[in-house]
mmCIF file of C-alpha atoms and ligand atoms in Angstrom:
data_model
loop_
_atom_site.group_PDB
_atom_site.id
_atom_site.type_symbol
_atom_site.label_atom_id
_atom_site.label_comp_id
_atom_site.label_asym_id
_atom_site.label_seq_id
_atom_site.Cartn_x
_atom_site.Cartn_y
_atom_site.Cartn_z
ATOM 1 C CA MET A 1 48.611 -16.342 -75.307
ATOM 2 C CA GLU A 2 46.482 -13.300 -74.748
ATOM 3 C CA VAL A 3 47.660 -10.283 -72.779
ATOM 4 C CA ILE A 4 44.975 -8.049 -71.349
ATOM 5 C CA THR A 5 45.714 -4.720 -69.708
ATOM 6 C CA ARG A 6 43.099 -3.257 -67.403
ATOM 7 C CA PRO A 7 43.127 0.373 -66.225
ATOM 8 C CA SER A 8 43.813 -0.441 -62.558
ATOM 9 C CA ALA A 9 44.722 -3.324 -60.255
ATOM 10 C CA LYS A 10 41.098 -3.467 -59.179
ATOM 11 C CA HIS A 11 39.917 -3.887 -62.784
ATOM 12 C CA ALA A 12 42.538 -6.613 -63.375
ATOM 13 C CA VAL A 13 41.485 -8.456 -60.221
ATOM 14 C CA ASP A 14 37.803 -8.128 -61.164
ATOM 15 C CA LEU A 15 38.454 -9.674 -64.555
ATOM 16 C CA VAL A 16 40.390 -12.648 -63.161
ATOM 17 C CA ALA A 17 37.782 -13.259 -60.453
ATOM 18 C CA ARG A 18 35.015 -13.158 -63.069
ATOM 19 C CA LEU A 19 36.871 -15.572 -65.336
ATOM 20 C CA LEU A 20 37.391 -18.032 -62.489
ATOM 21 C CA ALA A 21 33.794 -17.778 -61.312
ATOM 22 C CA ASP A 22 32.613 -18.387 -64.882
ATOM 23 C CA ARG A 23 34.865 -21.445 -65.210
ATOM 24 C CA ILE A 24 33.383 -22.895 -62.009
ATOM 25 C CA ARG A 25 29.805 -22.130 -63.096
ATOM 26 C CA ALA A 26 30.481 -23.856 -66.419
ATOM 27 C CA LYS A 27 32.052 -26.872 -64.690
ATOM 28 C CA PRO A 28 30.938 -27.111 -61.043
ATOM 29 C CA ASP A 29 33.337 -30.004 -60.356
ATOM 30 C CA ALA A 30 36.330 -28.134 -61.792
ATOM 31 C CA VAL A 31 39.831 -28.958 -60.599
ATOM 32 C CA LEU A 32 41.380 -25.634 -59.633
ATOM 33 C CA GLY A 33 45.069 -24.821 -59.464
ATOM 34 C CA LEU A 34 45.507 -22.092 -56.872
ATOM 35 C CA ALA A 35 48.271 -19.647 -56.006
ATOM 36 C CA THR A 36 49.102 -17.599 -52.927
ATOM 37 C CA GLY A 37 50.830 -14.234 -52.425
ATOM 38 C CA ARG A 38 49.567 -10.698 -51.966
ATOM 39 C CA THR A 39 48.197 -10.354 -55.506
ATOM 40 C CA MET A 40 45.850 -13.300 -54.988
ATOM 41 C CA GLU A 41 44.315 -12.036 -51.750
ATOM 42 C CA ARG A 42 41.980 -9.720 -53.649
ATOM 43 C CA ILE A 43 40.909 -12.523 -55.998
ATOM 44 C CA TYR A 44 39.920 -14.736 -53.084
ATOM 45 C CA GLU A 45 38.125 -11.849 -51.406
ATOM 46 C CA GLN A 46 36.007 -11.399 -54.523
ATOM 47 C CA LEU A 47 35.321 -15.102 -54.966
ATOM 48 C CA ALA A 48 34.374 -15.469 -51.305
ATOM 49 C CA GLY A 49 31.912 -12.611 -51.695
ATOM 50 C CA SER A 50 30.353 -14.054 -54.857
ATOM 51 C CA ASP A 51 27.532 -16.560 -55.200
ATOM 52 C CA VAL A 52 29.709 -19.188 -56.875
ATOM 53 C CA SER A 53 29.677 -22.620 -55.240
ATOM 54 C CA PHE A 54 32.913 -24.545 -54.680
ATOM 55 C CA LYS A 55 31.038 -27.536 -53.259
ATOM 56 C CA ARG A 56 32.097 -29.951 -55.987
ATOM 57 C CA CYS A 57 35.484 -28.362 -56.797
ATOM 58 C CA ARG A 58 38.818 -29.846 -55.942
ATOM 59 C CA SER A 59 41.893 -27.662 -55.554
ATOM 60 C CA PHE A 60 45.655 -27.998 -55.760
ATOM 61 C CA ASN A 61 47.938 -25.222 -54.595
ATOM 62 C CA LEU A 62 51.181 -24.480 -56.346
ATOM 63 C CA ASP A 63 53.548 -24.550 -53.425
ATOM 64 C CA GLU A 64 54.339 -24.603 -49.734
ATOM 65 C CA TYR A 65 57.333 -23.594 -47.624
ATOM 66 C CA ILE A 66 59.457 -26.460 -46.378
ATOM 67 C CA GLY A 67 59.608 -26.819 -42.612
ATOM 68 C CA LEU A 68 56.354 -25.032 -41.788
ATOM 69 C CA LEU A 69 53.484 -27.011 -40.286
ATOM 70 C CA PRO A 70 50.069 -26.516 -41.939
ATOM 71 C CA GLU A 71 48.818 -24.633 -38.851
ATOM 72 C CA ASP A 72 51.767 -22.200 -38.903
ATOM 73 C CA VAL A 73 50.373 -18.730 -39.636
ATOM 74 C CA HIS A 74 53.030 -18.256 -42.310
ATOM 75 C CA SER A 75 52.236 -21.472 -44.170
ATOM 76 C CA TYR A 76 50.392 -21.372 -47.463
ATOM 77 C CA ARG A 77 47.903 -23.900 -46.074
ATOM 78 C CA HIS A 78 47.053 -21.339 -43.407
ATOM 79 C CA TYR A 79 46.910 -18.566 -46.024
ATOM 80 C CA MET A 80 44.431 -20.570 -48.109
ATOM 81 C CA HIS A 81 42.286 -21.365 -45.075
ATOM 82 C CA THR A 82 42.200 -17.704 -44.078
ATOM 83 C CA HIS A 83 41.588 -16.182 -47.489
ATOM 84 C CA LEU A 84 39.404 -18.747 -49.217
ATOM 85 C CA PHE A 85 38.712 -22.200 -47.818
ATOM 86 C CA SER A 86 37.085 -21.026 -44.573
ATOM 87 C CA LYS A 87 34.906 -18.574 -46.503
ATOM 88 C CA VAL A 88 33.444 -20.765 -49.240
ATOM 89 C CA ASP A 89 31.653 -24.107 -49.336
ATOM 90 C CA ILE A 90 34.629 -26.148 -50.604
ATOM 91 C CA VAL A 91 35.025 -29.539 -48.885
ATOM 92 C CA ALA A 92 38.234 -29.412 -46.833
ATOM 93 C CA ALA A 93 39.252 -32.941 -47.900
ATOM 94 C CA ASN A 94 39.173 -31.790 -51.520
ATOM 95 C CA THR A 95 41.741 -29.043 -50.976
ATOM 96 C CA HIS A 96 45.387 -29.922 -51.497
ATOM 97 C CA VAL A 97 48.561 -28.015 -50.652
ATOM 98 C CA PRO A 98 52.006 -29.650 -50.996
ATOM 99 C CA ASP A 99 53.153 -31.061 -47.651
ATOM 100 C CA GLY A 100 56.192 -28.949 -46.796
ATOM 101 C CA SER A 101 56.408 -30.580 -43.376
ATOM 102 C CA ALA A 102 56.766 -34.132 -44.743
ATOM 103 C CA SER A 103 59.759 -36.094 -43.491
ATOM 104 C CA ASN A 104 60.203 -37.544 -46.971
ATOM 105 C CA LEU A 105 59.827 -34.640 -49.413
ATOM 106 C CA LYS A 106 60.488 -36.727 -52.512
ATOM 107 C CA GLU A 107 57.675 -39.071 -51.574
ATOM 108 C CA ALA A 108 55.372 -36.118 -50.750
ATOM 109 C CA ALA A 109 56.149 -34.576 -54.149
ATOM 110 C CA GLU A 110 55.438 -37.819 -56.005
ATOM 111 C CA ARG A 111 52.189 -38.267 -54.071
ATOM 112 C CA TYR A 112 51.137 -34.732 -55.042
ATOM 113 C CA GLU A 113 51.750 -35.428 -58.735
ATOM 114 C CA ARG A 114 49.765 -38.676 -58.442
ATOM 115 C CA LEU A 115 46.848 -36.906 -56.759
ATOM 116 C CA ILE A 116 46.696 -34.302 -59.525
ATOM 117 C CA GLU A 117 46.724 -37.050 -62.141
ATOM 118 C CA GLU A 118 44.033 -39.066 -60.338
ATOM 119 C CA SER A 119 41.831 -35.960 -60.158
ATOM 120 C CA GLY A 120 41.817 -35.858 -63.968
ATOM 121 C CA GLY A 121 44.245 -32.937 -64.181
ATOM 122 C CA ILE A 122 43.910 -29.247 -63.428
ATOM 123 C CA ASP A 123 41.250 -27.407 -65.442
ATOM 124 C CA VAL A 124 42.374 -23.886 -64.701
ATOM 125 C CA GLN A 125 45.603 -22.827 -63.020
ATOM 126 C CA LEU A 126 45.845 -19.419 -61.397
ATOM 127 C CA LEU A 127 49.363 -17.932 -61.415
ATOM 128 C CA GLY A 128 51.165 -14.936 -59.974
ATOM 129 C CA ILE A 129 54.717 -14.014 -60.938
ATOM 130 C CA GLY A 130 57.700 -13.364 -58.708
ATOM 131 C CA GLU A 131 60.164 -10.574 -59.309
ATOM 132 C CA ALA A 132 62.759 -13.282 -60.081
ATOM 133 C CA GLY A 133 60.434 -14.608 -62.796
ATOM 134 C CA HIS A 134 59.088 -17.603 -60.948
ATOM 135 C CA ILE A 135 55.697 -19.235 -61.318
ATOM 136 C CA GLY A 136 54.975 -21.340 -58.265
ATOM 137 C CA PHE A 137 58.387 -21.374 -56.632
ATOM 138 C CA ASN A 138 60.178 -22.363 -59.820
ATOM 139 C CA GLU A 139 63.224 -20.210 -59.400
ATOM 140 C CA PRO A 140 65.758 -19.479 -62.187
ATOM 141 C CA LEU A 141 67.153 -22.608 -63.865
ATOM 142 C CA SER A 142 64.024 -24.644 -63.103
ATOM 143 C CA SER A 143 63.683 -27.095 -65.959
ATOM 144 C CA ILE A 144 60.722 -26.428 -68.211
ATOM 145 C CA MET A 145 59.949 -30.144 -67.805
ATOM 146 C CA SER A 146 60.239 -30.118 -64.006
ATOM 147 C CA ARG A 147 57.647 -31.795 -61.798
ATOM 148 C CA THR A 148 56.726 -31.205 -58.144
ATOM 149 C CA ARG A 149 59.905 -31.129 -56.075
ATOM 150 C CA ASP A 150 61.796 -29.125 -53.464
ATOM 151 C CA LYS A 151 63.522 -25.963 -54.563
ATOM 152 C CA SER A 152 65.836 -23.417 -52.907
ATOM 153 C CA LEU A 153 64.447 -19.886 -52.927
ATOM 154 C CA THR A 154 66.440 -16.980 -54.367
ATOM 155 C CA PRO A 155 67.406 -13.980 -52.206
ATOM 156 C CA THR A 156 65.062 -11.902 -54.437
ATOM 157 C CA THR A 157 62.113 -14.134 -53.599
ATOM 158 C CA ARG A 158 62.924 -14.246 -49.898
ATOM 159 C CA ALA A 159 63.208 -10.438 -49.824
ATOM 160 C CA GLN A 160 59.924 -10.103 -51.785
ATOM 161 C CA ASN A 161 58.112 -12.389 -49.326
ATOM 162 C CA ALA A 162 59.647 -10.966 -46.133
ATOM 163 C CA VAL A 163 56.636 -8.676 -45.817
ATOM 164 C CA MET A 164 54.588 -11.763 -44.921
ATOM 165 C CA PHE A 165 57.124 -12.652 -42.198
ATOM 166 C CA ASP A 166 56.932 -9.418 -40.201
ATOM 167 C CA GLY A 167 59.376 -7.816 -42.654
ATOM 168 C CA ASP A 168 62.172 -10.106 -41.435
ATOM 169 C CA VAL A 169 63.930 -11.831 -44.332
ATOM 170 C CA ASP A 170 65.688 -14.211 -41.928
ATOM 171 C CA LYS A 171 62.318 -15.679 -40.986
ATOM 172 C CA VAL A 172 61.490 -16.595 -44.620
ATOM 173 C CA PRO A 173 62.166 -20.300 -45.174
ATOM 174 C CA LYS A 174 64.999 -21.100 -47.570
ATOM 175 C CA ARG A 175 63.234 -23.888 -49.460
ATOM 176 C CA ALA A 176 59.809 -24.768 -50.769
ATOM 177 C CA LEU A 177 57.964 -27.729 -52.252
ATOM 178 C CA THR A 178 56.553 -26.551 -55.573
ATOM 179 C CA MET A 179 54.716 -27.885 -58.592
ATOM 180 C CA GLY A 180 57.195 -28.003 -61.460
ATOM 181 C CA VAL A 181 56.993 -25.914 -64.610
ATOM 182 C CA GLY A 182 55.961 -29.091 -66.459
ATOM 183 C CA THR A 183 53.230 -29.747 -63.883
ATOM 184 C CA ILE A 184 51.899 -26.216 -64.412
ATOM 185 C CA LEU A 185 52.009 -26.510 -68.207
ATOM 186 C CA ASP A 186 49.846 -29.666 -67.977
ATOM 187 C CA ALA A 187 46.876 -27.600 -66.729
ATOM 188 C CA ARG A 188 44.221 -27.104 -69.402
ATOM 189 C CA GLU A 189 44.188 -23.324 -68.978
ATOM 190 C CA LEU A 190 46.560 -20.825 -67.347
ATOM 191 C CA ILE A 191 45.528 -17.430 -66.004
ATOM 192 C CA LEU A 192 48.412 -15.262 -64.797
ATOM 193 C CA LEU A 193 47.720 -12.054 -62.893
ATOM 194 C CA ALA A 194 50.330 -9.355 -62.231
ATOM 195 C CA THR A 195 49.780 -5.868 -60.876
ATOM 196 C CA GLY A 196 52.024 -2.969 -59.909
ATOM 197 C CA SER A 197 55.191 -1.412 -61.316
ATOM 198 C CA ALA A 198 57.483 -3.899 -59.535
ATOM 199 C CA LYS A 199 56.242 -6.562 -61.976
ATOM 200 C CA ALA A 200 56.614 -4.519 -65.203
ATOM 201 C CA ALA A 201 60.108 -5.667 -66.184
ATOM 202 C CA ILE A 202 59.575 -9.339 -65.424
ATOM 203 C CA ILE A 203 56.174 -9.448 -67.170
ATOM 204 C CA ALA A 204 57.793 -8.084 -70.337
ATOM 205 C CA GLN A 205 60.495 -10.757 -70.121
ATOM 206 C CA ALA A 206 58.010 -13.553 -69.458
ATOM 207 C CA VAL A 207 55.633 -12.569 -72.258
ATOM 208 C CA GLU A 208 57.944 -11.177 -74.940
ATOM 209 C CA GLY A 209 61.402 -12.437 -74.043
ATOM 210 C CA PRO A 210 63.014 -15.724 -75.026
ATOM 211 C CA ILE A 211 61.731 -18.928 -73.435
ATOM 212 C CA THR A 212 64.401 -19.631 -70.878
ATOM 213 C CA SER A 213 64.714 -21.510 -67.630
ATOM 214 C CA MET A 214 66.253 -18.301 -66.220
ATOM 215 C CA VAL A 215 62.709 -16.867 -66.273
ATOM 216 C CA SER A 216 60.477 -19.827 -65.575
ATOM 217 C CA ALA A 217 57.355 -17.759 -66.271
ATOM 218 C CA SER A 218 58.494 -17.496 -69.922
ATOM 219 C CA ALA A 219 57.421 -21.159 -70.262
ATOM 220 C CA ILE A 220 53.805 -19.983 -70.389
ATOM 221 C CA GLN A 221 54.537 -19.057 -74.024
ATOM 222 C CA LEU A 222 54.430 -22.794 -74.727
ATOM 223 C CA HIS A 223 50.891 -23.174 -73.403
ATOM 224 C CA PRO A 224 48.062 -23.266 -75.956
ATOM 225 C CA CYS A 225 45.519 -21.599 -73.647
ATOM 226 C CA CYS A 226 47.092 -18.907 -71.522
ATOM 227 C CA LYS A 227 45.807 -15.511 -70.435
ATOM 228 C CA VAL A 228 48.006 -12.864 -68.856
ATOM 229 C CA ILE A 229 46.074 -10.117 -67.111
ATOM 230 C CA VAL A 230 47.909 -7.012 -65.939
ATOM 231 C CA ASP A 231 47.166 -3.491 -64.788
ATOM 232 C CA GLU A 232 48.596 -0.361 -66.448
ATOM 233 C CA GLU A 233 51.583 -0.283 -64.095
ATOM 234 C CA ALA A 234 52.632 -3.860 -64.842
ATOM 235 C CA ALA A 235 52.113 -3.293 -68.592
ATOM 236 C CA THR A 236 54.494 -0.346 -69.056
ATOM 237 C CA GLN A 237 57.349 -2.375 -70.613
ATOM 238 C CA LEU A 238 55.289 -4.455 -73.059
ATOM 239 C CA ARG A 239 56.344 -3.660 -76.613
ATOM 240 C CA GLY A 240 53.322 -5.242 -78.296
ATOM 241 C CA ARG A 241 50.750 -3.472 -76.151
ATOM 242 C CA ASP A 242 48.774 -1.917 -79.065
ATOM 243 C CA TYR A 243 48.159 -5.285 -80.649
ATOM 244 C CA TYR A 244 47.216 -6.958 -77.355
ATOM 245 C CA ASP A 245 44.671 -4.173 -76.720
ATOM 246 C CA PHE A 246 43.304 -4.576 -80.254
ATOM 247 C CA VAL A 247 42.749 -8.306 -79.663
ATOM 248 C CA PHE A 248 40.924 -7.648 -76.387
ATOM 249 C CA GLU A 249 38.715 -5.028 -78.052
ATOM 250 C CA HIS A 250 37.806 -7.202 -81.029
ATOM 251 C CA GLU A 251 37.801 -10.901 -80.082
ATOM 252 C CA PRO A 252 34.201 -12.067 -79.516
ATOM 253 C CA GLU A 253 35.386 -14.192 -76.524
ATOM 254 C CA TRP A 254 36.048 -10.997 -74.570
ATOM 255 C CA GLU A 255 32.831 -9.173 -75.396
ATOM 256 C CA CYS A 256 31.140 -9.709 -72.038
ATOM 257 C CA TYR A 257 34.322 -8.889 -70.080
ATOM 258 C CA ARG A 258 35.137 -5.471 -71.549
ATOM 259 C CA ASN A 259 33.172 -3.415 -69.043
HETATM 260 C C1 F6R B 1 52.785 -18.452 -54.531
HETATM 261 C C2 F6R B 1 53.302 -18.373 -55.866
HETATM 262 C C3 F6R B 1 54.216 -17.276 -56.287
HETATM 263 C C4 F6R B 1 53.544 -15.892 -56.229
HETATM 264 C C5 F6R B 1 54.523 -14.813 -56.654
HETATM 265 C C6 F6R B 1 53.898 -13.435 -56.595
HETATM 266 O O1 F6R B 1 51.901 -19.547 -54.409
HETATM 267 O O2 F6R B 1 52.989 -19.208 -56.646
HETATM 268 O O3 F6R B 1 54.676 -17.545 -57.578
HETATM 269 O O4 F6R B 1 52.431 -15.893 -57.083
HETATM 270 O O5 F6R B 1 55.653 -14.834 -55.833
HETATM 271 O O6 F6R B 1 53.661 -13.084 -55.258
HETATM 272 P P1 F6R B 1 52.971 -11.693 -54.868
HETATM 273 O O7 F6R B 1 51.577 -11.760 -55.367
HETATM 274 O O8 F6R B 1 53.031 -11.667 -53.360
HETATM 275 O O9 F6R B 1 53.760 -10.621 -55.518
#
């Protein structure tokens, strides 16, 4: 794992957007794992404004609320359409979001896993982190081997996401269909972005704490190719900060990304 701290949220976002654009340029038919949430909005804004072509890409989103139709303005399908899909040249049929409105959720989850497998697997998975330590909607006690399935959301997550439901926590669905931790770990590369002081404590636990299903993001420590990109505010509780900065300053891989 590499942990990179950038001076501001904007610098952190710029770096992640550049990394993703470079991955797509290097492999125009890349299979992308995408995330939603406020942190990701700025990434999609940058990608939509870039010259990178998504024409041959396929995408799989991490999660979707259960009970919301794709056209619901609060659904993650709608979020993706608004922030990215409608703004780039990706082929709509090649974009996938778990079907939270399916009558048979188990079947929908199994179909999603099959589709990912048939696509050849995810090349690069973008991740945010929830204040309860989730990646996707893998709330505490999610098995590190879990696959796509339905999951009950914690009060912390519902409170965190209320802002996207007119500030009304009662409007936030109670369950979601989410890729499992095991599904996420199968991606060939993970890039996790966290910004702001509200993420400082959980980032330190995920990166430096024990690997535990109580903090599903800690499972990223098991991944052989994982980058965690944070801003100064999210980095304040990292104990190994000096070493992480040293690696970023000296590893040849990062040379073209330092400025
Ligand atoms: C959503 C998702 C979540 C978010 C996380 C952070 O698809 O996967 O894990 O990334 O809840 O959300 P924000 O960016 O709104 O703080």
